[in-house]
PDB file of C-alpha atoms in Angstrom:
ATOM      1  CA  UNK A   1       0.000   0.000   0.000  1.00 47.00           C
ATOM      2  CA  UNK A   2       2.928   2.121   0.036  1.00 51.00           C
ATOM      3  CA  UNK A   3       2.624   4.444  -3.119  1.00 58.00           C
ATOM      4  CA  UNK A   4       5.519   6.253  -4.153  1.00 63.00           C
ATOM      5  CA  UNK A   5       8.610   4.555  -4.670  1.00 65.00           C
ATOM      6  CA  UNK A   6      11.055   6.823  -2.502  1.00 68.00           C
ATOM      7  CA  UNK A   7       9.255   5.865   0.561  1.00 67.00           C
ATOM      8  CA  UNK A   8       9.418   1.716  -0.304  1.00 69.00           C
ATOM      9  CA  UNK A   9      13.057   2.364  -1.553  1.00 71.00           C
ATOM     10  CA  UNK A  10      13.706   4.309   1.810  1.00 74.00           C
ATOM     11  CA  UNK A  11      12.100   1.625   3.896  1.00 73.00           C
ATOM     12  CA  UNK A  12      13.706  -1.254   2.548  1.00 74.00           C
ATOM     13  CA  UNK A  13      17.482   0.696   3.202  1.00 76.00           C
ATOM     14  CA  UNK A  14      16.060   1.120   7.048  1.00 76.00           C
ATOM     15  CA  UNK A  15      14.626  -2.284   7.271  1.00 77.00           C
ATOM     16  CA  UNK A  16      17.826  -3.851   5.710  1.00 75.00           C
ATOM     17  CA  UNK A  17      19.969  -2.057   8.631  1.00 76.00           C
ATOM     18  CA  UNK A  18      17.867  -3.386  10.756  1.00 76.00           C
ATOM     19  CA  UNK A  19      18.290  -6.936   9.631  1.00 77.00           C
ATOM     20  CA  UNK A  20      22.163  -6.125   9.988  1.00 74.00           C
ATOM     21  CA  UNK A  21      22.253  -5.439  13.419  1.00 73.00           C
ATOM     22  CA  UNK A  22      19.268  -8.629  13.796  1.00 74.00           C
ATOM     23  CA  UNK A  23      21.808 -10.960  12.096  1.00 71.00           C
ATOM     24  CA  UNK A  24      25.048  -9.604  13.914  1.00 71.00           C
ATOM     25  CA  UNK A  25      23.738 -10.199  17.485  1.00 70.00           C
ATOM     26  CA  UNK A  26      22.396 -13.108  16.903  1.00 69.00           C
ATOM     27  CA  UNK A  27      25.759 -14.641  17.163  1.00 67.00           C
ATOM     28  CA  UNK A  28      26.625 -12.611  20.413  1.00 65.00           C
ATOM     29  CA  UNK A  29      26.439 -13.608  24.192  1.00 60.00           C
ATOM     30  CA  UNK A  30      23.071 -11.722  24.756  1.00 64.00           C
ATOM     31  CA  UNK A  31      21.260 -11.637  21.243  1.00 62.00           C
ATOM     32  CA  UNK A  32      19.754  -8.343  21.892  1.00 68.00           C
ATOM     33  CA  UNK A  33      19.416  -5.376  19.534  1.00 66.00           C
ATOM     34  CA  UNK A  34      20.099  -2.224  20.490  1.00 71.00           C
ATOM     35  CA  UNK A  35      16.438  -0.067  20.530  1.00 73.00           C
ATOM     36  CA  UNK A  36      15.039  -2.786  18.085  1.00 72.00           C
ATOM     37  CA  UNK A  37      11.443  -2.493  19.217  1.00 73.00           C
ATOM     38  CA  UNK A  38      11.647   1.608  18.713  1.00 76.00           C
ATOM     39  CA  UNK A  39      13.531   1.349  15.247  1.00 74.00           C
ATOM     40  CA  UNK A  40      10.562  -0.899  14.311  1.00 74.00           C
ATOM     41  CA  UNK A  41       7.766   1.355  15.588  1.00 75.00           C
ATOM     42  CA  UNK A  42       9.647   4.523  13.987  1.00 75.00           C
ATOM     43  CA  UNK A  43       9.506   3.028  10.850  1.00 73.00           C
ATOM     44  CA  UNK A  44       6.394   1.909  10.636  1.00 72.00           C
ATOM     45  CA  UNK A  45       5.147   5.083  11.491  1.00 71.00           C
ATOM     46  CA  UNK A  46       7.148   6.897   9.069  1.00 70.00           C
ATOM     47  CA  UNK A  47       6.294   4.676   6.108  1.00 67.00           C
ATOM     48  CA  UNK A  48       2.426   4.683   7.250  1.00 65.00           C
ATOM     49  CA  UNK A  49       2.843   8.494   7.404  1.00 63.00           C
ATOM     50  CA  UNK A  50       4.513   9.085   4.057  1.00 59.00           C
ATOM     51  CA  UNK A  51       2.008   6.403   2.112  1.00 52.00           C
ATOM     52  CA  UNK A  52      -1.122   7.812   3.046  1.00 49.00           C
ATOM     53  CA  UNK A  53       0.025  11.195   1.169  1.00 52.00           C
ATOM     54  CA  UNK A  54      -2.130  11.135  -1.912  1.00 49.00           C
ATOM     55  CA  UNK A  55      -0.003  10.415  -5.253  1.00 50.00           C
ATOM     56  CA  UNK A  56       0.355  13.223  -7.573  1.00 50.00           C
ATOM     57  CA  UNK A  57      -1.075  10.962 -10.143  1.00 54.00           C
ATOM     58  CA  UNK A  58      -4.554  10.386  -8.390  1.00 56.00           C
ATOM     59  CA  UNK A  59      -7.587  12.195 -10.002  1.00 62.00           C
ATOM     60  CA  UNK A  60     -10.812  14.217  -8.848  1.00 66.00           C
ATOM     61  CA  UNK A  61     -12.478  11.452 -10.985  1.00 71.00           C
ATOM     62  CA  UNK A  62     -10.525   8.508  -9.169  1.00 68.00           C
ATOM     63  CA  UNK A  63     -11.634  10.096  -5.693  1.00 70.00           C
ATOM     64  CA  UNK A  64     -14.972  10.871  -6.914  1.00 75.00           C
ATOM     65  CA  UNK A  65     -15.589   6.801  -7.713  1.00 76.00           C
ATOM     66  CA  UNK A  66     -14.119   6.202  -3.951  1.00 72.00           C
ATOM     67  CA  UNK A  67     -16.577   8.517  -2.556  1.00 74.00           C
ATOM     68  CA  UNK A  68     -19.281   7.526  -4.383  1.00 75.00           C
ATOM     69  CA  UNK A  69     -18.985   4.053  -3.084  1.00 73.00           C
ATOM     70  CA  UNK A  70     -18.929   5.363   0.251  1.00 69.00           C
ATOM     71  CA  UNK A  71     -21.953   7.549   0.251  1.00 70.00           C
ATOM     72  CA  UNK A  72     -23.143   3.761  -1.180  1.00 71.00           C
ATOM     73  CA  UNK A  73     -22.436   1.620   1.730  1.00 66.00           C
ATOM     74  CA  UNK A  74     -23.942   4.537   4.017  1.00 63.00           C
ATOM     75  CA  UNK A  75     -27.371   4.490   2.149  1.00 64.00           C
ATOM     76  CA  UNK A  76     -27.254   0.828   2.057  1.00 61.00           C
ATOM     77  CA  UNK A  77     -27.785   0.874   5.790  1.00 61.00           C
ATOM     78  CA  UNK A  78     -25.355  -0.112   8.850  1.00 58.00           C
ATOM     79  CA  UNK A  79     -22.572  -3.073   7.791  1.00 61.00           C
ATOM     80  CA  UNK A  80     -23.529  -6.341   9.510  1.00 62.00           C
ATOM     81  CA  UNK A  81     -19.849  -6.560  11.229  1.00 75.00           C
ATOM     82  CA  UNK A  82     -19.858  -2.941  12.269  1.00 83.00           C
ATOM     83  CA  UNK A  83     -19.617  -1.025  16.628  1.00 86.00           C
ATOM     84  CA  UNK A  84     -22.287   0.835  17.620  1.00 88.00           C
ATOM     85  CA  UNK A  85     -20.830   3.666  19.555  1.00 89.00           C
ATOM     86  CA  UNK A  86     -24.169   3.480  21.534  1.00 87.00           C
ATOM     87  CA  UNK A  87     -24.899   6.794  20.968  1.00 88.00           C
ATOM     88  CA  UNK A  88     -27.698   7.478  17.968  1.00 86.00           C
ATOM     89  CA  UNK A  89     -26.639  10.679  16.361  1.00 86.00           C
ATOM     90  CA  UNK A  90     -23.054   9.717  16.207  1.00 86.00           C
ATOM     91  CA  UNK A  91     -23.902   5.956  14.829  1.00 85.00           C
ATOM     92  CA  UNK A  92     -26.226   7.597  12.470  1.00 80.00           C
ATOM     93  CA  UNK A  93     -22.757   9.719  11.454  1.00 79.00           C
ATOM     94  CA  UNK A  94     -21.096   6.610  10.825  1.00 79.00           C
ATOM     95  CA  UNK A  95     -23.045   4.801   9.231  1.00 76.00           C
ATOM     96  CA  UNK A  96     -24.026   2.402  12.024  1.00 82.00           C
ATOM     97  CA  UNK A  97     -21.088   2.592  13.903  1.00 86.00           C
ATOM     98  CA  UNK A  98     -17.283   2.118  14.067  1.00 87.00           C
ATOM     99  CA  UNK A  99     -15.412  -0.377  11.058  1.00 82.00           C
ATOM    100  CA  UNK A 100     -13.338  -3.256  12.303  1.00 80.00           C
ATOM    101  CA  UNK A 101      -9.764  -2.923  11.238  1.00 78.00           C
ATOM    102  CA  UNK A 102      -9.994   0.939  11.023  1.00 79.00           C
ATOM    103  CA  UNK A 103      -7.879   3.116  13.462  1.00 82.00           C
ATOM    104  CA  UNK A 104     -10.130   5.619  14.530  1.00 84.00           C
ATOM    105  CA  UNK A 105      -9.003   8.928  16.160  1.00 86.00           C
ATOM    106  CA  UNK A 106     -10.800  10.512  19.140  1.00 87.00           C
ATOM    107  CA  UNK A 107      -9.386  14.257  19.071  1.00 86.00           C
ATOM    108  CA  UNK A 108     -10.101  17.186  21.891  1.00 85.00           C
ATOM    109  CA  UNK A 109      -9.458  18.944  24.654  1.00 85.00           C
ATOM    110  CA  UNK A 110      -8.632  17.615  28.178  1.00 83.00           C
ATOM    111  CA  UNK A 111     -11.650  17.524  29.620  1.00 81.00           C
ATOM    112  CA  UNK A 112     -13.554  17.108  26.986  1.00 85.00           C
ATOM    113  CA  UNK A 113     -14.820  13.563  26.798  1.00 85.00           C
ATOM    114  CA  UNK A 114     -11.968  11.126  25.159  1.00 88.00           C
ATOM    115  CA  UNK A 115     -11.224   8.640  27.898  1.00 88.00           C
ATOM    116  CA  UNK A 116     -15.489   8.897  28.903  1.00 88.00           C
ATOM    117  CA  UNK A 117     -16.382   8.286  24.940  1.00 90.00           C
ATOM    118  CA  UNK A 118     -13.384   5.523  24.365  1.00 91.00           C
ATOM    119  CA  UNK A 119     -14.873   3.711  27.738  1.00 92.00           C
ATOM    120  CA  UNK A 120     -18.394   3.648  26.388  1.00 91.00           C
ATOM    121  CA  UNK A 121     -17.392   2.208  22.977  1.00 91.00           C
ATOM    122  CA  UNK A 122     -15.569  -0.316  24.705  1.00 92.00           C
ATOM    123  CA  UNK A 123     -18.576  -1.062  26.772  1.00 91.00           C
ATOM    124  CA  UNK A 124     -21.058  -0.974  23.874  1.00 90.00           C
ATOM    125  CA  UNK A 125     -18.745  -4.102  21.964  1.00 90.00           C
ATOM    126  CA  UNK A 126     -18.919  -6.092  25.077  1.00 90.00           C
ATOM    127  CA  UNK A 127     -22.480  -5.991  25.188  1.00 88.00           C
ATOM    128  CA  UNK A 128     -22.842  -7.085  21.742  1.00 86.00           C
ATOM    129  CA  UNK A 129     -20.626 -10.090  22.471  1.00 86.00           C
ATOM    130  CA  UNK A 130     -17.014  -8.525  21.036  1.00 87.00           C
ATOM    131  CA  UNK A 131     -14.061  -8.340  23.843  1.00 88.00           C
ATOM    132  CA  UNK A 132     -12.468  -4.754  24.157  1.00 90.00           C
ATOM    133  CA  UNK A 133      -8.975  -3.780  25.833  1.00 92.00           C
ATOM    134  CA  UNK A 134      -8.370   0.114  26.785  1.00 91.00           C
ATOM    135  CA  UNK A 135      -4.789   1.056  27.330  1.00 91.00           C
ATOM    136  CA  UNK A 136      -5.137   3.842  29.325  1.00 86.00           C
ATOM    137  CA  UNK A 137      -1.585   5.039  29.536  1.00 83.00           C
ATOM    138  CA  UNK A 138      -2.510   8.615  30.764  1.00 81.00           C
ATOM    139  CA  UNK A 139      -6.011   7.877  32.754  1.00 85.00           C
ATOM    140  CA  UNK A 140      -5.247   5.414  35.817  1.00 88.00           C
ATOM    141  CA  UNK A 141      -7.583   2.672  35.799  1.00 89.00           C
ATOM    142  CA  UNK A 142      -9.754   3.378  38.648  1.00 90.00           C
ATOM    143  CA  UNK A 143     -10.052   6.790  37.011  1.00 90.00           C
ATOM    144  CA  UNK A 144     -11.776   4.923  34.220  1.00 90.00           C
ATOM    145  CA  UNK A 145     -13.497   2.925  36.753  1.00 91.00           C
ATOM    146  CA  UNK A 146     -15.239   6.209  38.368  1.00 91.00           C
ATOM    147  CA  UNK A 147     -16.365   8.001  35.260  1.00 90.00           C
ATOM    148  CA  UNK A 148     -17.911   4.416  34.457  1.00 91.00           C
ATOM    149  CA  UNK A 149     -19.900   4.675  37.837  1.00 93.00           C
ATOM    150  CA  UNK A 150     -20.806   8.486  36.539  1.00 92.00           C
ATOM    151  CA  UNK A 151     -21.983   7.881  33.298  1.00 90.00           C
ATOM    152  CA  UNK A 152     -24.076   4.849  34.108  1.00 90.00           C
ATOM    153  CA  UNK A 153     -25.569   6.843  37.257  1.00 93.00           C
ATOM    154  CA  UNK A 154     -26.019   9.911  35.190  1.00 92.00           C
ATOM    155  CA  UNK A 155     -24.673  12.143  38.023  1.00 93.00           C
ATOM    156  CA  UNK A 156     -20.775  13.755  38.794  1.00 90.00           C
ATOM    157  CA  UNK A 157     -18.829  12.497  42.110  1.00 90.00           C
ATOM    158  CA  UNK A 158     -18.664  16.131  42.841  1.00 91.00           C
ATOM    159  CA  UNK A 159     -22.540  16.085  43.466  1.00 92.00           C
ATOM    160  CA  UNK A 160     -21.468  14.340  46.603  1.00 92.00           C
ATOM    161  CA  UNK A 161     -20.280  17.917  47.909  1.00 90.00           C
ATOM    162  CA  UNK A 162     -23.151  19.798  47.095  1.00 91.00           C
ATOM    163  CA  UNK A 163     -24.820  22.302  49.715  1.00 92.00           C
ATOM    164  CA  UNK A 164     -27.758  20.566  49.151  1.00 92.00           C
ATOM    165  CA  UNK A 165     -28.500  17.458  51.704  1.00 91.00           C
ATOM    166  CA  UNK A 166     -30.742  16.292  48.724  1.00 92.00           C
ATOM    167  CA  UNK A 167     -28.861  16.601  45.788  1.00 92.00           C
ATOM    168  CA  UNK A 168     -26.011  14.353  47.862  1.00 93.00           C
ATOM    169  CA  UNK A 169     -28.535  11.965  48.703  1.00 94.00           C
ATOM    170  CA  UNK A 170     -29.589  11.359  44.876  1.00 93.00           C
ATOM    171  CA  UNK A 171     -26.088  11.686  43.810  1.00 93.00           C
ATOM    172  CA  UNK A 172     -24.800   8.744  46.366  1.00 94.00           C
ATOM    173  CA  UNK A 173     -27.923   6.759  45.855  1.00 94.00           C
ATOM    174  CA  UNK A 174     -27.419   6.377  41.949  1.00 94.00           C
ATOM    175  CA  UNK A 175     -23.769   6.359  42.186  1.00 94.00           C
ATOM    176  CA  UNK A 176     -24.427   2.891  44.294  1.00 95.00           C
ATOM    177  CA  UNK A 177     -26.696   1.727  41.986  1.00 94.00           C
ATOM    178  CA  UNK A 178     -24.184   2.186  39.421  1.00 93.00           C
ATOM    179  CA  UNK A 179     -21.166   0.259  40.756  1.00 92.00           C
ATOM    180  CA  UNK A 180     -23.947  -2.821  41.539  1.00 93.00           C
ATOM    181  CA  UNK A 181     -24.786  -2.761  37.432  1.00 91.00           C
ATOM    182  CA  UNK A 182     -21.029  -2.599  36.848  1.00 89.00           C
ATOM    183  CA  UNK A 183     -20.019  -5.403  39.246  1.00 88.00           C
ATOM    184  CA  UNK A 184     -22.973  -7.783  38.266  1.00 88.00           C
ATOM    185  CA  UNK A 185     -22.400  -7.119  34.743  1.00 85.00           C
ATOM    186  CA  UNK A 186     -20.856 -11.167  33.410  1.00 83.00           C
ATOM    187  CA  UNK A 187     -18.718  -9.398  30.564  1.00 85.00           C
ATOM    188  CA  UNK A 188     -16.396  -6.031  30.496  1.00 87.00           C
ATOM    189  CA  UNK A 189     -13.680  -4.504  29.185  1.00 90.00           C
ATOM    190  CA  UNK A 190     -10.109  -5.228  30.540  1.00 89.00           C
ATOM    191  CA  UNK A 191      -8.308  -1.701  31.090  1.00 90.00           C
ATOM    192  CA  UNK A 192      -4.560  -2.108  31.231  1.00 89.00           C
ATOM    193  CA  UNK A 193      -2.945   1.345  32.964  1.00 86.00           C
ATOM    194  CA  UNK A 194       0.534   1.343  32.918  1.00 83.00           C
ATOM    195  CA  UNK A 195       2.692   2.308  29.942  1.00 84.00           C
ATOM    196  CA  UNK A 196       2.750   0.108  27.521  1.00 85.00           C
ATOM    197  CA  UNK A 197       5.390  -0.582  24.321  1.00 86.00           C
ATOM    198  CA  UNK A 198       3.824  -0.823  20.685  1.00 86.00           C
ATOM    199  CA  UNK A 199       5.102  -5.100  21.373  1.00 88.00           C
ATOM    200  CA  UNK A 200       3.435  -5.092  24.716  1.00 87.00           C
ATOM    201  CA  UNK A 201       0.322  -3.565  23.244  1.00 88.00           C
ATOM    202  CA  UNK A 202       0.203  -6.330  20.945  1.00 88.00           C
ATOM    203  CA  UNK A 203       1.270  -9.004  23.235  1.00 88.00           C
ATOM    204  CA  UNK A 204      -1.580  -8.079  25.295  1.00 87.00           C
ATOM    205  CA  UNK A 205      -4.209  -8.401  22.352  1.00 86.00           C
ATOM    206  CA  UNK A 206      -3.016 -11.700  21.256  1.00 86.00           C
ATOM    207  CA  UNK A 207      -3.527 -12.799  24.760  1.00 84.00           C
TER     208      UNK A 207
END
């Protein structure tokens, strides 16, 4: 899929210096590579980076056919093997939700949502029978754990402090309720914390 020939022609020089260094310590006491797993990751970034720049060659008309099929598959209704995000207006967006073996990118503000939305997609494929990891490398798990409890109560852990003997009565009340849904639930996601290479990431979804 790489399309212009510099970046295969560069790739193959890095990956070939890489093999080098592979096949030279081999041989030695220890048969380790000096930063192999970040020369790998660097270089598949780069070449992913520099192949998904269009091709001067490509055409309106070439894109147009592309888009066309598409706006297609949207009017055609939701794929059979696609997410639901569990939220309407954004499955309605995608066309019935999130595509197996896409990357999708979650972009905004701290604060905004991310780790909350990327919880509740995870949540919405376990309950339609798919397994989900999160590697939350900047969120500690029992972070995730508490904005769980929140969203599924529909109320903030700071209601617990309000002025208002009432309000902190409701708030505690369906927080509890909460964490009994999420404990008695049979199936969840597995949320893995600490930092994590691009191997142990993968590692971690073979197992």
């Amino acid at each position: 899929r790489v399309r212009r020939r510099a970046t295969l022609q560069s790739a193959l020089v890095d990956m070939r210096a890489i093999a080098v260094d592979i096949k030279e310590q081999l041989g030695s006491v220890d048969g380790e590579v000096e930063n192999l797993e970040t020369r790998l990751a660097s270089l598949s970034i780069k070449v992913s980076m520099r192949s998904d720049v269009v091709s001067n060659r490509t055409t309106f008309k070439e894109a147009a056919v592309d888009v066309g099929k598409y706006f297609d598959q949207l009017a055609s209704g939701p794929t059979a093997n696609s997410i639901p995000t569990g939220i309407g207006r954004l499955d309605k967006k995608l066309g019935g939700g999130l595509r197996p073996g896409q990357l999708h990118s979650i972009l905004g503000g701290t604060g905004s949502g991310k780790t909350a939305l990327a919880s509740q997609i995870c949540d919405e494929a376990v309950k339609r029978g798919h397994r989900a990891l999160m590697f939350s490398m900047e969120v500690d798990p029992m972070d995730v754990y508490i904005r769980d409890v929140e969203r599924l109560g529909g109320v903030s852990r700071w209601d617990l402090r309000s002025p208002a003997h009432i309000t902190r009565e409701k708030a505690a009340e369906r927080l509890v309720e909460a964490q009994a849904a999420i404990l008695n639930q049979q199936d969840s996601k597995v949320v893995y914390g600490e930092p994590m290479s691009v191997e142990g990431i993968r590692q971690a979804i073979l197992t």
